[in-house]
Coordinates of C-alpha atoms in Angstrom, one line a residue:
X29 CA 25.3 -30.2 63.8
X30 CA 23.3 -31.7 66.9
X31 CA 23.8 -35.2 64.9
X32 CA 27.3 -35.4 65.7
X33 CA 28.7 -36.9 69.2
X34 CA 29.8 -34.9 71.8
X35 CA 33.2 -36.6 72.0
X36 CA 33.7 -36.1 68.2
X37 CA 32.9 -32.2 68.4
X38 CA 35.5 -31.8 71.4
X39 CA 38.6 -32.9 69.4
X40 CA 41.2 -30.2 70.4
X41 CA 43.2 -28.2 67.7
X42 CA 46.9 -29.0 67.8
X43 CA 48.4 -26.2 70.1
X44 CA 49.7 -23.3 68.3
X45 CA 53.2 -22.4 69.8
X46 CA 53.5 -19.3 67.5
X47 CA 53.3 -15.8 68.6
X48 CA 51.4 -13.1 66.8
X49 CA 52.2 -11.2 63.9
X50 CA 51.6 -7.6 62.9
X51 CA 50.7 -6.7 59.4
X52 CA 50.4 -2.9 58.6
X53 CA 46.9 -2.1 57.5
X54 CA 45.5 -5.7 58.7
X55 CA 42.3 -5.3 60.9
X56 CA 42.7 -6.7 64.3
X57 CA 40.5 -9.8 63.7
X58 CA 42.6 -10.7 60.6
X59 CA 45.7 -10.2 63.1
X60 CA 44.0 -12.7 65.4
X61 CA 43.3 -15.4 62.8
X62 CA 46.9 -15.2 61.4
X63 CA 48.4 -15.6 65.0
X64 CA 48.8 -19.6 64.5
X65 CA 50.1 -18.9 61.1
X66 CA 52.7 -16.3 61.4
X67 CA 55.7 -18.4 60.4
X68 CA 54.1 -19.8 57.1
X69 CA 52.0 -16.6 56.2
X70 CA 52.9 -15.3 52.7
X71 CA 51.9 -11.8 52.4
X72 CA 53.3 -10.5 48.9
X73 CA 51.4 -6.9 48.9
X74 CA 54.7 -4.8 49.4
X75 CA 55.9 -5.2 45.8
X76 CA 58.9 -2.7 46.6
X77 CA 59.9 -4.4 49.6
X78 CA 59.7 -7.8 47.6
X79 CA 61.9 -6.4 44.8
X80 CA 64.4 -4.7 47.3
X81 CA 64.8 -7.9 49.5
X82 CA 66.1 -9.7 45.9
X83 CA 69.0 -6.9 45.8
X84 CA 69.6 -6.9 49.5
X85 CA 72.1 -9.9 49.5
X86 CA 73.8 -12.6 47.4
X87 CA 71.8 -15.7 47.7
X88 CA 73.2 -19.1 47.6
X89 CA 70.3 -20.3 45.4
X90 CA 68.2 -18.1 43.0
X91 CA 65.5 -20.5 41.9
X92 CA 63.5 -19.6 38.8
X93 CA 60.2 -20.9 38.4
X94 CA 57.6 -21.3 41.4
X95 CA 55.8 -24.6 40.0
X96 CA 56.0 -27.7 42.2
X97 CA 59.7 -28.3 41.4
X98 CA 60.8 -25.0 42.1
X99 CA 58.8 -24.5 45.4
X100 CA 60.2 -27.9 46.5
X101 CA 63.9 -27.1 45.8
X102 CA 63.2 -23.7 47.6
X103 CA 61.8 -25.3 50.5
X104 CA 64.5 -28.1 50.7
X105 CA 67.3 -25.6 50.2
X106 CA 65.9 -22.9 52.9
X107 CA 65.2 -25.8 55.5
X108 CA 69.0 -26.6 55.1
X109 CA 69.9 -23.0 55.8
X110 CA 70.9 -22.1 52.3
X111 CA 70.0 -18.4 51.6
X112 CA 67.4 -18.9 49.0
X113 CA 65.3 -16.6 46.5
X114 CA 62.2 -17.9 44.3
X115 CA 60.9 -15.9 41.5
X116 CA 58.2 -16.5 38.8
X117 CA 56.9 -14.6 35.9
X118 CA 53.4 -15.6 36.9
X119 CA 51.7 -16.7 40.4
X120 CA 52.7 -19.7 42.3
X121 CA 51.7 -22.9 40.5
X122 CA 50.3 -21.1 37.6
X123 CA 51.6 -23.2 34.8
X124 CA 51.5 -27.1 34.7
X125 CA 51.8 -27.4 38.5
X126 CA 48.0 -26.6 38.9
X127 CA 46.8 -28.2 35.7
X128 CA 47.7 -31.7 36.5
X129 CA 45.3 -34.9 36.9
X130 CA 45.7 -34.1 40.7
X131 CA 46.9 -37.4 41.5
X132 CA 49.7 -38.9 43.8
X133 CA 50.5 -42.0 41.9
X134 CA 52.1 -44.9 43.7
X135 CA 53.9 -46.3 40.6
X136 CA 52.0 -49.3 39.9
X137 CA 52.2 -48.8 35.9
X138 CA 56.1 -48.6 36.2
X139 CA 56.3 -52.3 37.3
X140 CA 55.1 -53.5 34.0
X141 CA 58.0 -51.8 32.7
X142 CA 60.5 -53.3 34.8
X143 CA 61.7 -49.9 36.4
X144 CA 61.8 -51.1 40.0
X145 CA 63.8 -48.0 41.1
X146 CA 60.9 -45.7 40.0
X147 CA 58.4 -48.0 41.8
X148 CA 60.0 -47.8 45.1
X149 CA 60.7 -43.8 44.8
X150 CA 56.9 -43.4 43.8
X151 CA 55.7 -45.5 46.8
X152 CA 57.9 -43.6 49.3
X153 CA 57.2 -40.3 47.8
X154 CA 53.3 -41.2 48.0
X155 CA 53.9 -41.9 51.9
X156 CA 55.9 -38.7 52.3
X157 CA 53.3 -36.4 51.0
X158 CA 50.5 -38.1 53.1
X159 CA 52.8 -37.9 56.1
X160 CA 53.5 -34.0 55.8
X161 CA 50.2 -33.0 54.1
X162 CA 47.6 -35.5 54.9
X163 CA 44.7 -33.2 53.8
X164 CA 46.5 -33.0 50.4
X165 CA 47.0 -36.9 50.0
X166 CA 43.3 -38.4 50.4
X167 CA 42.8 -42.0 49.8
X168 CA 41.4 -42.5 46.1
X169 CA 40.7 -46.1 45.5
X170 CA 41.3 -47.0 41.7
X171 CA 39.0 -49.7 40.2
X172 CA 40.6 -51.4 37.3
X173 CA 37.8 -53.2 35.3
X174 CA 38.8 -56.7 34.0
X175 CA 37.1 -58.6 31.1
X176 CA 38.2 -62.3 32.2
X177 CA 39.8 -64.3 35.3
X178 CA 43.1 -64.5 33.5
X179 CA 43.4 -60.6 33.4
X180 CA 42.4 -60.3 36.9
X181 CA 45.0 -62.8 38.1
X182 CA 47.7 -61.2 35.9
X183 CA 46.9 -57.8 37.8
X184 CA 46.7 -59.3 41.1
X185 CA 50.1 -60.8 40.6
X186 CA 51.6 -57.3 39.5
X187 CA 50.1 -55.6 42.6
X188 CA 51.4 -58.4 45.1
X189 CA 54.9 -57.5 43.7
X190 CA 54.3 -53.7 43.8
X191 CA 52.8 -53.9 47.5
X192 CA 56.0 -56.0 48.5
X193 CA 58.5 -53.4 46.6
X194 CA 56.7 -50.3 47.9
X195 CA 56.0 -51.5 51.6
X196 CA 52.2 -51.0 51.2
X197 CA 50.6 -51.0 54.6
X198 CA 48.2 -53.8 55.4
X199 CA 45.1 -51.3 55.4
X200 CA 45.9 -50.3 51.6
X201 CA 46.3 -53.8 50.1
X202 CA 44.4 -54.4 46.8
X203 CA 41.1 -56.2 47.0
X204 CA 39.2 -58.0 43.9
X205 CA 35.8 -58.1 43.2
X206 CA 33.6 -60.2 41.2
X207 CA 30.9 -58.9 38.9
X208 CA 28.2 -58.7 41.5
X209 CA 30.5 -56.9 43.9
X210 CA 31.2 -54.4 41.2
X211 CA 27.4 -53.9 40.5
X212 CA 26.9 -53.2 44.2
X213 CA 29.8 -51.1 44.9
X214 CA 29.9 -48.9 41.6
X215 CA 26.1 -49.3 40.3
X216 CA 26.9 -46.7 37.3
X217 CA 29.5 -49.0 35.8
X218 CA 28.3 -51.4 33.0
X219 CA 29.3 -54.4 34.9
X220 CA 27.7 -57.0 32.6
X221 CA 30.6 -56.1 30.4
X222 CA 33.2 -57.3 32.8
X223 CA 34.3 -60.2 34.7
X224 CA 35.0 -58.1 38.0
X225 CA 37.7 -55.7 39.1
X226 CA 40.8 -55.0 41.1
X227 CA 40.7 -52.3 43.5
X228 CA 43.9 -50.6 45.0
X229 CA 44.6 -47.1 46.5
X230 CA 46.0 -44.1 44.8
X231 CA 46.0 -40.7 46.5
X232 CA 44.0 -37.8 45.3
X233 CA 45.4 -34.0 45.8
X234 CA 44.9 -30.2 44.8
X235 CA 48.2 -30.0 43.0
X236 CA 47.8 -26.0 43.0
X237 CA 47.5 -26.0 46.9
X238 CA 50.4 -28.5 47.3
X239 CA 52.6 -26.3 45.4
X240 CA 51.5 -23.2 47.4
X241 CA 52.1 -25.2 50.6
X242 CA 55.8 -25.8 49.6
X243 CA 56.1 -22.2 48.8
X244 CA 54.9 -21.3 52.3
X245 CA 57.1 -23.8 53.7
X246 CA 60.0 -22.2 51.9
X247 CA 59.3 -18.9 53.1
X248 CA 58.8 -19.9 56.5
X249 CA 62.4 -21.2 56.4
X250 CA 63.7 -18.0 55.4
X251 CA 63.5 -18.0 51.5
X252 CA 62.7 -14.7 49.7
X253 CA 59.6 -15.3 47.4
X254 CA 58.7 -12.8 44.7
X255 CA 55.9 -13.8 42.3
X256 CA 55.1 -11.7 38.9
X257 CA 58.7 -11.3 38.6
X258 CA 60.2 -12.5 35.2
X259 CA 64.0 -13.3 34.9
X260 CA 64.7 -11.0 31.5
X261 CA 68.2 -11.8 31.5
X262 CA 71.0 -13.5 33.1
X263 CA 74.1 -12.0 34.9
X264 CA 77.3 -13.2 34.1
X265 CA 80.7 -12.9 35.9
X266 CA 83.3 -13.7 33.5
X267 CA 81.8 -17.2 32.1
X268 CA 79.6 -18.1 34.8
X269 CA 75.9 -17.3 35.6
X270 CA 75.8 -15.2 39.0
X271 CA 72.3 -14.0 39.0
X272 CA 69.4 -12.6 36.8
X273 CA 67.9 -9.0 35.8
X274 CA 64.2 -9.4 37.2
X275 CA 61.2 -7.1 36.2
X276 CA 57.9 -7.0 37.5
X277 CA 55.2 -8.4 35.5
X278 CA 51.8 -7.0 36.9
X279 CA 50.2 -4.3 34.7
X280 CA 51.7 -0.8 34.7
X281 CA 54.5 -2.0 36.9
X282 CA 57.8 -0.6 36.7
X283 CA 59.8 -2.6 39.3
X284 CA 62.8 -4.5 38.8
X285 CA 66.0 -5.9 40.6
X286 CA 69.5 -7.3 39.7
X287 CA 69.4 -10.6 41.9
X288 CA 72.8 -12.5 42.8
X289 CA 73.3 -15.8 43.6
X290 CA 76.0 -18.4 43.8
X291 CA 73.9 -20.7 41.9
X292 CA 71.1 -20.2 39.6
X293 CA 68.3 -23.1 39.1
X294 CA 66.2 -23.2 36.1
X295 CA 62.8 -24.8 37.1
X296 CA 60.7 -23.1 34.7
X297 CA 58.8 -26.1 33.5
X298 CA 57.4 -25.5 30.0
X299 CA 59.7 -22.3 29.8
X300 CA 63.0 -24.3 30.7
X301 CA 64.4 -24.0 27.1
X302 CA 63.4 -20.4 26.9
X303 CA 65.5 -19.7 30.0
X304 CA 68.4 -22.0 28.8
X305 CA 68.8 -19.9 25.7
X306 CA 69.4 -16.7 28.0
X307 CA 72.5 -18.7 29.1
X308 CA 73.2 -20.1 25.7
X309 CA 71.8 -18.7 22.4
X310 CA 72.6 -22.0 20.6
X311 CA 71.1 -24.4 23.1
X312 CA 69.0 -27.1 21.6
X313 CA 65.5 -27.8 22.7
X314 CA 65.3 -30.3 25.4
X315 CA 61.7 -30.7 26.0
X316 CA 58.8 -32.0 24.1
X317 CA 55.7 -30.5 25.3
X318 CA 52.4 -32.3 25.3
X319 CA 49.0 -31.3 26.2
X320 CA 46.5 -33.0 28.7
X321 CA 43.0 -31.9 29.3
X322 CA 40.2 -33.0 31.8
X323 CA 36.6 -32.4 31.8
X324 CA 34.2 -32.3 34.6
X325 CA 30.6 -33.3 35.3
X326 CA 28.3 -33.3 38.2
X327 CA 28.6 -36.2 40.6
X328 CA 24.9 -36.7 40.5
X329 CA 25.0 -37.3 36.8
X330 CA 27.7 -40.1 37.3
X331 CA 27.3 -41.2 41.1
X332 CA 30.9 -43.0 41.3
X333 CA 32.4 -43.4 44.9
X334 CA 35.7 -44.3 43.3
X335 CA 37.8 -43.7 40.4
X336 CA 37.4 -46.1 37.4
X337 CA 40.3 -46.9 35.1
X338 CA 39.3 -47.4 31.3
X339 CA 41.0 -47.7 27.9
X340 CA 40.4 -44.9 25.5
X341 CA 39.5 -45.4 22.0
X342 CA 43.3 -45.5 21.0
X343 CA 43.8 -48.0 23.9
X344 CA 45.6 -45.4 26.2
X345 CA 44.7 -45.5 29.9
X346 CA 42.2 -42.9 30.9
X347 CA 40.5 -42.5 34.2
X348 CA 37.5 -40.8 36.3
X349 CA 38.1 -39.2 39.5
X350 CA 35.5 -38.3 42.1
X351 CA 36.2 -34.6 43.7
X352 CA 33.5 -33.4 46.0
X353 CA 30.2 -32.8 44.1
X354 CA 31.9 -33.4 40.9
X355 CA 33.8 -36.2 38.6
X356 CA 36.3 -35.4 36.4
X357 CA 37.9 -37.4 33.4
X358 CA 41.3 -37.4 32.2
X359 CA 43.5 -37.2 30.2
X360 CA 44.5 -36.5 26.6
X361 CA 48.2 -36.6 25.5
X362 CA 48.9 -34.4 22.2
X363 CA 51.9 -32.6 21.2
X364 CA 52.0 -29.0 21.8
X365 CA 54.1 -26.6 20.0
X366 CA 54.7 -23.7 22.4
X367 CA 54.7 -22.8 26.3
X368 CA 51.4 -21.0 27.4
X369 CA 49.8 -20.7 30.6
X370 CA 46.3 -21.5 29.1
X371 CA 46.5 -24.1 26.2
X372 CA 43.9 -24.1 23.6
X373 CA 41.2 -26.7 24.3
X374 CA 39.3 -28.2 21.2
X375 CA 36.0 -29.8 20.9
X376 CA 38.2 -32.9 19.6
X377 CA 39.6 -33.1 23.1
X378 CA 36.6 -33.2 24.7
X379 CA 34.7 -35.7 22.5
X380 CA 37.7 -37.8 22.9
X381 CA 37.2 -38.3 26.6
X382 CA 33.4 -38.5 26.5
X383 CA 33.3 -41.1 23.5
X384 CA 35.9 -43.2 25.3
X385 CA 34.0 -43.1 28.7
X386 CA 30.5 -43.5 27.7
X387 CA 30.7 -47.3 27.0
X388 CA 31.8 -48.0 30.4
X389 CA 28.6 -46.8 32.1
X390 CA 25.0 -47.8 32.0
X391 CA 23.6 -44.3 32.0
X392 CA 22.2 -42.0 29.4
X393 CA 25.5 -40.9 27.5
X394 CA 27.3 -37.9 28.6
X395 CA 27.7 -35.1 26.1
X396 CA 29.3 -31.6 25.9
X397 CA 26.0 -30.3 27.8
X398 CA 27.2 -32.1 31.0
X399 CA 30.4 -30.6 31.0
X400 CA 30.6 -28.3 34.0
X401 CA 34.4 -27.2 33.5
X402 CA 37.4 -28.3 31.5
X403 CA 41.2 -27.3 32.1
X404 CA 44.3 -27.9 30.1
X405 CA 48.0 -28.2 31.1
X406 CA 51.3 -28.9 29.4
X407 CA 53.7 -31.6 30.3
X408 CA 57.2 -30.4 30.2
X409 CA 58.7 -33.8 29.2
X410 CA 62.3 -34.6 27.9
X411 CA 62.1 -35.0 24.2
X412 CA 62.6 -38.6 22.8
X413 CA 62.5 -38.6 18.9
X414 CA 60.1 -40.9 17.3
X415 CA 57.8 -41.5 20.2
X416 CA 54.2 -41.0 20.7
X417 CA 53.2 -38.4 23.5
X418 CA 52.1 -41.3 25.8
X419 CA 55.3 -43.3 25.0
X420 CA 57.7 -40.3 26.2
X421 CA 59.3 -41.2 29.7
X422 CA 58.2 -39.0 32.6
X423 CA 61.7 -39.3 34.0
X424 CA 63.6 -36.1 35.5
X425 CA 67.0 -34.9 34.6
X426 CA 69.2 -32.3 35.9
X427 CA 71.5 -30.6 33.4
X428 CA 74.3 -28.1 33.7
X429 CA 74.7 -25.4 31.1
X430 CA 77.9 -24.0 29.7
X431 CA 77.8 -21.3 32.2
X432 CA 76.9 -23.2 35.2
X433 CA 73.1 -22.8 35.5
X434 CA 71.5 -25.8 36.6
X435 CA 68.2 -27.0 34.9
X436 CA 65.8 -29.5 36.2
X437 CA 63.4 -31.0 33.6
X438 CA 60.9 -33.9 33.2
X439 CA 59.5 -35.7 36.2
X440 CA 56.0 -36.1 38.0
X441 CA 54.2 -34.5 40.7
X442 CA 54.6 -37.6 42.7
X443 CA 58.4 -37.4 42.7
X444 CA 58.8 -33.6 43.4
X445 CA 60.1 -33.9 46.8
X446 CA 62.7 -36.5 45.7
X447 CA 63.6 -34.3 42.9
X448 CA 64.1 -31.4 45.0
X449 CA 66.3 -33.1 47.6
X450 CA 68.5 -34.7 44.7
X451 CA 69.0 -31.2 43.3
X452 CA 69.8 -29.7 46.6
X453 CA 72.4 -32.3 47.4
X454 CA 74.0 -31.5 44.2
X455 CA 73.9 -27.6 44.9
X456 CA 75.8 -28.4 48.2
X457 CA 78.4 -29.9 46.5
X458 CA 78.9 -27.2 43.8
X459 CA 79.0 -24.6 46.8
X460 CA 81.3 -26.6 48.7
X461 CA 79.2 -26.9 51.6
X462 CA 79.0 -29.5 54.4
X463 CA 76.1 -31.8 53.5
X464 CA 73.1 -31.4 55.5
X465 CA 70.5 -34.0 55.9
X466 CA 66.7 -33.1 54.0
X467 CA 63.9 -32.9 56.5
X468 CA 61.4 -32.2 53.9
X469 CA 59.8 -35.9 54.3
X470 CA 59.1 -35.2 57.9
X471 CA 58.4 -31.5 58.4
X472 CA 54.9 -31.0 57.9
X473 CA 53.5 -28.5 55.3
X474 CA 51.1 -25.8 56.2
X475 CA 47.8 -27.2 57.3
X476 CA 49.2 -30.6 57.7
X477 CA 49.9 -30.5 61.3
X478 CA 46.7 -32.0 62.7
X479 CA 45.9 -35.0 65.0
X480 CA 43.8 -37.7 63.9
X481 CA 42.6 -38.8 60.7
X482 CA 41.2 -36.6 57.7
X483 CA 37.8 -38.0 58.1
X484 CA 37.9 -36.6 62.0
X485 CA 39.1 -33.3 60.9
X486 CA 36.2 -33.1 58.3
X487 CA 33.7 -33.5 61.4
X488 CA 35.5 -31.2 63.6
X489 CA 35.6 -28.6 60.9
X490 CA 31.7 -29.3 60.2
X491 CA 30.8 -29.1 63.9
X492 CA 32.9 -26.0 65.0
X493 CA 32.3 -23.8 61.9
X494 CA 28.6 -24.9 61.3
X495 CA 29.3 -26.1 57.8
X496 CA 27.5 -28.9 56.1
X497 CA 29.7 -32.1 55.6
X498 CA 30.1 -31.4 51.8
X499 CA 31.4 -27.7 52.7
X500 CA 33.5 -29.2 55.6
X501 CA 34.9 -31.8 53.2
X502 CA 35.9 -28.9 50.7
X503 CA 37.4 -26.8 53.5
X504 CA 39.5 -29.6 55.1
X505 CA 41.0 -30.6 51.7
X506 CA 41.9 -27.0 50.8
X507 CA 43.1 -25.8 54.1
X508 CA 43.7 -28.7 56.5
X509 CA 44.0 -27.3 60.0
X510 CA 44.0 -23.9 58.8
X511 CA 40.1 -24.1 57.9
X512 CA 39.5 -23.3 61.6
X513 CA 41.4 -19.8 61.1
X514 CA 40.1 -19.1 57.4
X515 CA 36.6 -19.3 58.5
X516 CA 36.8 -18.0 62.2
X517 CA 35.2 -14.7 61.1
X518 CA 33.0 -15.5 58.3
X519 CA 32.3 -18.1 55.4
X520 CA 32.5 -18.1 51.7
X521 CA 34.4 -16.5 49.1
X522 CA 35.2 -13.1 50.9
X523 CA 36.7 -15.1 53.9
X524 CA 38.7 -17.2 51.3
X525 CA 39.9 -14.3 49.4
X526 CA 41.3 -12.4 52.4
X527 CA 43.1 -15.6 53.4
X528 CA 44.5 -15.8 50.0
X529 CA 45.8 -12.1 50.1
X530 CA 47.1 -12.2 53.8
X531 CA 48.6 -15.7 54.1
X532 CA 48.8 -17.2 50.6
X533 CA 50.5 -14.7 48.6
X534 CA 47.7 -14.0 46.0
X535 CA 48.0 -10.7 43.9
X536 CA 45.3 -11.2 41.4
X537 CA 41.7 -12.4 41.5
X538 CA 42.7 -15.1 39.2
X539 CA 45.1 -16.2 41.8
X540 CA 42.3 -16.8 44.4
X541 CA 39.8 -18.0 41.7
X542 CA 41.7 -20.5 39.9
X543 CA 44.3 -21.7 42.2
X544 CA 43.6 -20.8 45.9
X545 CA 40.0 -21.8 46.0
X546 CA 39.6 -24.4 43.0
X547 CA 36.3 -22.4 42.3
X548 CA 37.2 -22.2 38.4
X549 CA 36.9 -25.9 37.9
X550 CA 35.0 -27.1 40.8
X551 CA 31.9 -24.9 41.6
X552 CA 28.6 -24.0 39.8
X553 CA 29.2 -22.1 36.7
X554 CA 32.8 -22.2 37.1
X555 CA 32.6 -20.0 40.3
X556 CA 31.9 -16.9 38.5
X557 CA 29.3 -15.8 41.1
X558 CA 32.1 -15.7 43.5
X559 CA 34.1 -13.1 41.7
X560 CA 32.1 -10.3 42.9
X561 CA 32.4 -10.7 46.6
X562 CA 35.9 -12.1 46.2
X563 CA 37.2 -9.0 44.2
X564 CA 35.5 -6.7 46.8
X565 CA 37.6 -8.2 49.7
X566 CA 40.5 -8.2 47.6
X567 CA 40.2 -4.8 46.5
X568 CA 40.3 -3.6 50.0
X569 CA 43.3 -5.5 51.0
X570 CA 45.3 -4.6 47.6
X571 CA 44.2 -1.0 46.9
X572 CA 42.3 -1.6 43.6
X573 CA 40.4 1.0 42.2
X574 CA 36.9 0.2 40.9
X575 CA 38.2 0.1 37.2
X576 CA 40.9 -2.4 38.5
X577 CA 38.5 -4.6 40.1
X578 CA 36.3 -4.6 36.9
X579 CA 39.3 -5.7 35.1
X580 CA 40.3 -8.3 37.3
X581 CA 36.8 -9.8 37.1
X582 CA 36.8 -9.5 33.2
X583 CA 39.9 -11.5 33.0
X584 CA 38.6 -14.4 34.9
X585 CA 35.4 -14.3 32.8
X586 CA 37.4 -14.3 29.7
X587 CA 39.4 -17.3 31.0
X588 CA 36.1 -19.0 31.5
X589 CA 34.8 -18.2 28.0
X590 CA 38.0 -19.4 26.3
X591 CA 37.8 -22.9 28.5
X592 CA 34.2 -23.7 27.6
X593 CA 34.3 -22.4 24.0
X594 CA 35.0 -26.0 22.8
X595 CA 31.6 -27.0 24.4
X596 CA 29.7 -24.8 22.0
X597 CA 31.7 -27.1 19.2
X598 CA 33.9 -24.0 17.9

């Protein structure tokens, strides 16, 4: 690392005011690593203690669903002093909240629809995420290709209006390119087919880790969190919902709890209607699920520096997004019947994206052979009869059931914090509590409390930990300031897996592989080579037998086979 300046390498870490914590069975070096993270460490290994904590008191709020909305609600509520419990039948973010396009949109497209309120909210929320988690809101310029001068001027006019409404800072205003600039800036683009381009900033995130950061923030503020804990039935006191009967869902587990709460929040994402029917068997479906898939290729196959906005074969907007050593394409938008963690991916889905994108680039056409990973997620949209999937509004709504359960549905990743604030405001009124101000737009999320720019953090991580710039870039994106603690005693999957268990609430190998490390979709061969060292470290911390460790590995391999099956044309 001798090519970095001495001044650059001597940036100091933000001082840590926290006192060390003690974890039973945790090696001394791990205790030292966690000393600066004790208030946000989420260690969920003691399952019996977790279920006991759910029964130990009556909560103000029981939040069911640990996606981005549920975690955002739990964090906001706990920071306001409400006694909060958060449960999920799976892992934190294991549904839609780790399967999105991984973009924090500023709301430009809503301007064309005349929805000024949504534009302002999206712009404000984008700034808020950048403020509280700068490592999870990376500047990601979007290049909109235009075919003539009139189109360019129209888009510029729209952006000028958006920038004024959204109070966009001067250093993030849009710019316009002519054809020669487009060729110079993004050589793979078939620039001769276009007049030029308009370029404006959006933010790129890791959706799974943004969700996790909110869960850890909630726990740090006092929320009780138990994952792999499904609400099997609701508890009623006369005609009011006052809690839920919860059962553990890990294999062979026979744990349960009766959780009591003054208010129950249904934030179950695609499973919202299932939970509503536990309150009212006659409840009509509110959701219309749509499936979105993304495919990733190696960046050296399509060496773009920025995201490119394109029109699909059916005129829908799609895009490419650079992510480390990869480029991913998204997204499809098709109706899907039932909620599931791993929606089916078809060869037609993949061909739709590849065939739509290929005409935009002057490279050998991309094919299924170039795809290194693919993932699918379900959008829990509020149903609108007669509309195509891409026409259904992404609005959010709070609904009160006949027995008092509050359901939050719809919405987008970008607006999660505002949705949570609005819901907790309502909860305070329902509970006759004195209103407290939300602080979630200012309080840093774990890893986001560093000084200087993200670029400076990457250089510090590379210099102090002996990582390449590519490795440091990935580490900073995943962990922010905490990268120094994660890799203090070692590097690679074993160190990441230990951190996932001790600090990030991971209980299965899939939790680490798919959601804590992003290796399932952004690593060679889907990160399968990391399963062995990661599982050995996790086995030591979680007490797995050799048989259980093998089962954990095979589960991840099966997920990978199912996702990649469409590449074989099946």
